[in-house]
Amino acid sequence: MVLKLHNTLSRKKEDFTPLDADKGVRMYVCGPTVYDTAHIGNARPVVVFDVLFRLLNSLYPKVTYVRNITDVDDKINAKAAETGEDIRTITERTAALFHADMAALNTLEPDFEPRATDHIAEMQVMIADLIEKGFAYEAEGHVLFSVNAMDEYGKLSGHDRDQIIAGARVEVAPYKKDAADFVLWKPSTGEEPGWDSDWGFGRPGWHLECSAMSNKYLGQTFDIHGGGQDLIFPHHENEIAQSRCSHGTDIMARFWMHNGYLMAEGEKMSKSLGNFYTVNELLGEFPGEAIRLALLKTHYRQPMDFTKDGIADAKTILNKFYTALKKMAGVQLENEPDIPTEILNALCEDLNTPKALSELHQILNDLNSSMGTSGWSGDLESFKAKLLGAGKVLGLLQQDPEDWFKGTTSADDLDEAAIEALIAERLQARADKDFATSDRIRDELAEQGVVLEDGAEGTTWRRV
RNA sequence: GGCGCGGUGGCGGAGAGGCUACGCAGCGGCCUGCAAAGCCGUGUACACCGGUUCGAAUCCGGUCCGCGCCUCCA
């Protein structure tokens, strides 16, 4: 099985092989800046690279996944100034909420989750190194990376220096030698977070942490670096410049992967338009698994219009799968299920999750038609293993069907005891052939989001 | 202005020179006291205009529309 991944460096799909089999597969993904609640656009890369992490884990014996937390940034400073809150309080709270939200989306934790503020020393070492090697210079309390010192600057994004300057909308700081130079270190006032350094009291530029931390946890060169497409320039371009010039290497990461942009309800997400869904608010309305599936229904590189209708659609789909799994609750699996070949093939084709989901539906269709109306036939153990094996790599279908159907997303849902009581009442009415009463009870429950199903083995219920 | 991505059936969404996925919704049927779930059947769509080709949604040229990035970003 050959894994093919689209590499932003070449703009093509390439066969993936680890750089160093002994070190395993090493992947770095840009994580959140913890100044505000995660929105759905922040969740897309987390979910996408979570699938990749799961896939790599099934293909290779060892995978190391690093995702940073940016906890020093001017947006955080601005937030603190605005609310009067302590910076540490903001970053701790936001990071905790991020973790909770991402866990609700069924994402696995990375192996390392380094924070920028814990790696100031490593960043300072890198700055000193870049100055020494002639790639960076000091000016008015700043340290700047000298873009002209690097021949291949702009390779990732396809920009060249002249174009960058021609289109610039921000006025060029006077202390820069070249308009395209970017900051490695900048001075802080007493109000702002800062650290002592050879270049005065200050703080790092925002690209530097990823260079320093990926080096610390993964090495000078590693396999995969991921993030949102908006990070290609300048963030990743600058990371490459810092790391390669500091280490004297030809590459920083072999594969650069970028997920596409997200819109919300047909418009670009913006706070002023009020179409800015946070993961947290969506979780109050939909199960996390449905939100996850809604994200995976679109290929990761495609632009995506994220809608509540899309989540509702995803929830309907999950209902079908969990219905089948509920019917097979008594079927025991001997072994840990493997990923079905057709699912693996789809995912190995640059993480084609929509294709994989299509194959998953095919498995369900085969199962359901084998069960037919007359009951059970076919190799149920094999079907269940396929559904769960596919679900595992996609991060879906792993919960107990009972929990899926009976779990609540809202506190004012009818409680189980009340539902059971009404079902008992209705059962009696049906036994008495009092179908008017029977149907009334069913309608009442339906109004409260509870659907009844009369089967051969009695009446079951589920929430919609 | 520069660089890049995209426009597929009512909706979502793969694919990518001939075999025309998949899902949701709809419609007809089976099952059911009636439902629900499930099953069976049912839809020749690829922005527009040219071109290449025996054949194009897929390749080439142009047009229109949407979106992103263009440096210490909001």
Short mmCIF file of C-alpha atoms in Angstrom, two decimals, chain A residues 159-372:
data_model
loop_
_atom_site.label_atom_id
_atom_site.label_comp_id
_atom_site.label_asym_id
_atom_site.label_seq_id
_atom_site.Cartn_x
_atom_site.Cartn_y
_atom_site.Cartn_z
CA HIS A 159 6.35 34.23 -4.19
CA ASP A 160 9.48 36.06 -5.08
CA ARG A 161 10.84 38.95 -3.12
CA ASP A 162 10.03 41.63 -5.65
CA GLN A 163 6.39 40.62 -5.80
CA ILE A 164 6.13 40.50 -2.06
CA ILE A 165 7.28 44.06 -1.76
CA ALA A 166 5.23 45.31 -4.71
CA GLY A 167 1.98 44.14 -3.15
CA ALA A 168 2.68 45.00 0.45
CA ARG A 169 -0.07 46.88 2.19
CA VAL A 170 1.70 47.43 5.44
CA GLU A 171 4.16 50.22 5.69
CA VAL A 172 7.71 49.07 5.89
CA ALA A 173 9.39 49.58 9.22
CA PRO A 174 12.36 51.94 8.84
CA TYR A 175 14.81 49.67 10.62
CA LYS A 176 14.45 46.89 8.03
CA LYS A 177 17.26 46.50 5.55
CA ASP A 178 14.88 44.94 3.10
CA ALA A 179 11.14 45.38 3.08
CA ALA A 180 10.67 41.61 3.07
CA ASP A 181 12.72 40.97 6.21
CA PHE A 182 10.78 39.59 9.13
CA VAL A 183 11.11 39.72 12.87
CA LEU A 184 12.81 37.09 15.00
CA TRP A 185 12.86 39.12 18.22
CA LYS A 186 11.19 42.37 19.15
CA PRO A 187 11.32 44.61 22.17
CA SER A 188 8.64 44.48 24.83
CA THR A 189 7.48 47.25 27.09
CA GLY A 190 7.05 46.53 30.77
CA GLU A 191 3.35 45.88 30.10
CA GLU A 192 3.97 43.22 27.51
CA PRO A 193 5.29 39.73 28.17
CA GLY A 194 9.02 39.62 27.69
CA TRP A 195 12.26 37.89 28.47
CA ASP A 196 15.80 39.11 28.89
CA SER A 197 18.07 38.43 25.99
CA ASP A 198 21.31 39.53 24.35
CA TRP A 199 19.19 41.91 22.32
CA GLY A 200 17.32 43.43 25.22
CA PHE A 201 14.06 42.68 27.00
CA GLY A 202 11.65 41.36 24.41
CA ARG A 203 9.65 38.54 22.90
CA PRO A 204 9.94 36.26 19.87
CA GLY A 205 8.41 36.78 16.45
CA TRP A 206 5.56 34.40 15.81
CA HIS A 207 7.26 32.15 13.23
CA LEU A 208 10.18 31.28 15.42
CA GLU A 209 8.53 28.98 17.92
CA CYS A 210 7.63 26.37 15.30
CA SER A 211 11.21 26.28 14.03
CA ALA A 212 12.63 25.90 17.52
CA MET A 213 10.11 23.39 18.79
CA SER A 214 9.95 21.18 15.72
CA ASN A 215 13.73 20.94 15.93
CA LYS A 216 13.61 20.03 19.59
CA TYR A 217 10.98 17.31 19.31
CA LEU A 218 11.44 16.05 15.75
CA GLY A 219 14.90 17.06 14.62
CA GLN A 220 16.36 19.33 11.97
CA THR A 221 14.48 17.57 9.20
CA PHE A 222 11.28 15.59 9.52
CA ASP A 223 8.53 14.08 7.41
CA ILE A 224 5.37 16.14 7.44
CA HIS A 225 4.48 19.67 8.37
CA GLY A 226 0.82 20.63 8.24
CA GLY A 227 -1.53 23.49 8.80
CA GLY A 228 -4.14 25.68 7.19
CA GLN A 229 -3.58 27.08 3.73
CA ASP A 230 -3.47 30.60 5.14
CA LEU A 231 -0.24 29.67 6.88
CA ILE A 232 1.72 28.95 3.69
CA PHE A 233 2.75 32.55 3.55
CA PRO A 234 4.28 34.04 5.51
CA HIS A 235 4.34 31.64 8.42
CA HIS A 236 5.59 28.44 6.84
CA GLU A 237 7.81 30.22 4.37
CA ASN A 238 9.52 31.91 7.27
CA GLU A 239 9.77 28.77 9.33
CA ILE A 240 11.56 27.11 6.45
CA ALA A 241 13.94 30.05 6.13
CA GLN A 242 14.78 30.06 9.83
CA SER A 243 15.21 26.34 10.18
CA ARG A 244 17.13 25.66 7.01
CA CYS A 245 19.50 28.59 7.43
CA SER A 246 20.11 27.81 11.05
CA HIS A 247 20.71 24.10 10.47
CA GLY A 248 22.31 24.32 7.07
CA THR A 249 19.86 21.79 5.64
CA ASP A 250 18.21 21.50 2.22
CA ILE A 251 14.81 20.78 3.63
CA MET A 252 12.96 21.38 6.83
CA ALA A 253 10.07 19.00 6.21
CA ARG A 254 9.72 16.63 3.26
CA PHE A 255 5.98 17.10 2.88
CA TRP A 256 4.09 20.30 3.45
CA MET A 257 0.37 19.76 3.70
CA HIS A 258 -2.31 22.42 3.84
CA ASN A 259 -6.02 22.18 4.32
CA GLY A 260 -8.42 24.44 2.45
CA TYR A 261 -10.40 27.38 3.77
CA LEU A 262 -13.71 27.25 5.45
CA MET A 263 -16.71 29.46 4.87
CA ALA A 264 -19.82 29.47 7.00
CA GLU A 265 -23.31 29.38 5.49
CA GLY A 266 -22.06 30.61 2.14
CA GLU A 267 -20.14 33.59 3.47
CA LYS A 268 -16.62 33.97 4.59
CA MET A 269 -16.44 33.65 8.31
CA SER A 270 -16.26 36.94 10.05
CA LYS A 271 -17.17 38.10 13.47
CA SER A 272 -18.89 41.20 12.20
CA LEU A 273 -21.24 39.12 10.03
CA GLY A 274 -22.09 36.97 13.01
CA ASN A 275 -21.51 33.74 11.09
CA PHE A 276 -18.61 32.68 13.17
CA TYR A 277 -19.43 29.27 14.65
CA THR A 278 -17.37 28.29 17.61
CA VAL A 279 -16.90 24.59 18.17
CA ASN A 280 -18.24 25.05 21.65
CA GLU A 281 -21.57 26.52 20.59
CA LEU A 282 -22.02 23.85 17.92
CA LEU A 283 -21.41 21.19 20.55
CA GLY A 284 -24.39 22.56 22.43
CA GLU A 285 -26.55 21.74 19.44
CA PHE A 286 -24.99 18.70 17.78
CA PRO A 287 -22.95 15.67 18.80
CA GLY A 288 -19.23 16.15 18.29
CA GLU A 289 -19.11 13.10 16.07
CA ALA A 290 -21.58 14.69 13.65
CA ILE A 291 -19.46 17.84 13.49
CA ARG A 292 -16.42 15.69 12.81
CA LEU A 293 -18.18 13.83 10.02
CA ALA A 294 -19.43 17.10 8.52
CA LEU A 295 -15.78 18.16 8.23
CA LEU A 296 -14.65 14.88 6.72
CA LYS A 297 -17.36 14.79 4.06
CA THR A 298 -15.26 17.27 2.08
CA HIS A 299 -11.75 16.50 0.92
CA TYR A 300 -9.28 18.39 3.09
CA ARG A 301 -7.79 20.48 0.28
CA GLN A 302 -11.13 21.64 -1.07
CA PRO A 303 -12.62 24.91 0.05
CA MET A 304 -15.59 24.10 2.22
CA ASP A 305 -18.82 25.83 3.06
CA PHE A 306 -19.59 24.76 6.58
CA THR A 307 -23.31 24.77 7.37
CA LYS A 308 -25.61 23.56 10.09
CA ASP A 309 -27.52 21.68 7.40
CA GLY A 310 -24.30 19.85 6.70
CA ILE A 311 -24.00 18.77 10.34
CA ALA A 312 -27.64 17.67 10.36
CA ASP A 313 -26.93 15.61 7.26
CA ALA A 314 -23.94 14.07 8.98
CA LYS A 315 -26.06 13.22 11.98
CA THR A 316 -28.61 11.44 9.76
CA ILE A 317 -25.79 9.42 8.24
CA LEU A 318 -24.46 8.44 11.66
CA ASN A 319 -27.96 7.39 12.71
CA LYS A 320 -27.97 4.86 9.89
CA PHE A 321 -24.62 3.43 10.86
CA TYR A 322 -25.43 3.27 14.54
CA THR A 323 -28.78 1.65 13.73
CA ALA A 324 -26.92 -1.18 12.08
CA LEU A 325 -24.39 -1.39 14.91
CA LYS A 326 -27.20 -1.47 17.43
CA LYS A 327 -28.71 -4.44 15.63
CA MET A 328 -25.33 -6.13 15.85
CA ALA A 329 -24.76 -5.30 19.50
CA GLY A 330 -24.68 -9.00 20.35
CA VAL A 331 -22.10 -9.85 17.73
CA GLN A 332 -18.71 -10.39 19.35
CA LEU A 333 -15.47 -9.64 17.57
CA GLU A 334 -12.54 -11.96 18.17
CA ASN A 335 -9.82 -9.53 17.16
CA GLU A 336 -9.14 -5.86 16.88
CA PRO A 337 -10.70 -4.98 13.50
CA ASP A 338 -8.48 -4.07 10.55
CA ILE A 339 -9.08 -1.20 8.19
CA PRO A 340 -10.98 -2.59 5.19
CA THR A 341 -8.88 -2.52 2.03
CA GLU A 342 -11.22 -0.24 0.11
CA ILE A 343 -11.14 2.31 2.93
CA LEU A 344 -7.38 2.13 3.16
CA ASN A 345 -7.05 2.62 -0.59
CA ALA A 346 -9.19 5.73 -0.46
CA LEU A 347 -7.28 7.25 2.44
CA CYS A 348 -3.93 6.45 0.87
CA GLU A 349 -4.98 8.55 -2.09
CA ASP A 350 -4.11 11.84 -0.42
CA LEU A 351 -6.51 11.30 2.45
CA ASN A 352 -9.62 11.03 0.30
CA THR A 353 -12.14 10.92 3.12
CA PRO A 354 -15.22 11.48 0.91
CA LYS A 355 -14.24 8.41 -1.09
CA ALA A 356 -13.63 6.47 2.10
CA LEU A 357 -17.06 7.46 3.36
CA SER A 358 -18.58 6.33 0.10
CA GLU A 359 -16.96 2.94 0.61
CA LEU A 360 -18.24 2.90 4.15
CA HIS A 361 -21.76 3.39 2.83
CA GLN A 362 -21.20 0.52 0.46
CA ILE A 363 -20.34 -1.73 3.39
CA LEU A 364 -23.50 -0.64 5.16
CA ASN A 365 -25.60 -1.25 2.07
CA ASP A 366 -24.20 -4.74 1.70
CA LEU A 367 -24.92 -5.42 5.33
CA ASN A 368 -28.46 -4.08 5.24
CA SER A 369 -29.38 -5.90 2.07
CA SER A 370 -27.99 -9.11 3.48
CA MET A 371 -30.19 -8.69 6.52
CA GLY A 372 -33.20 -7.94 4.38
#
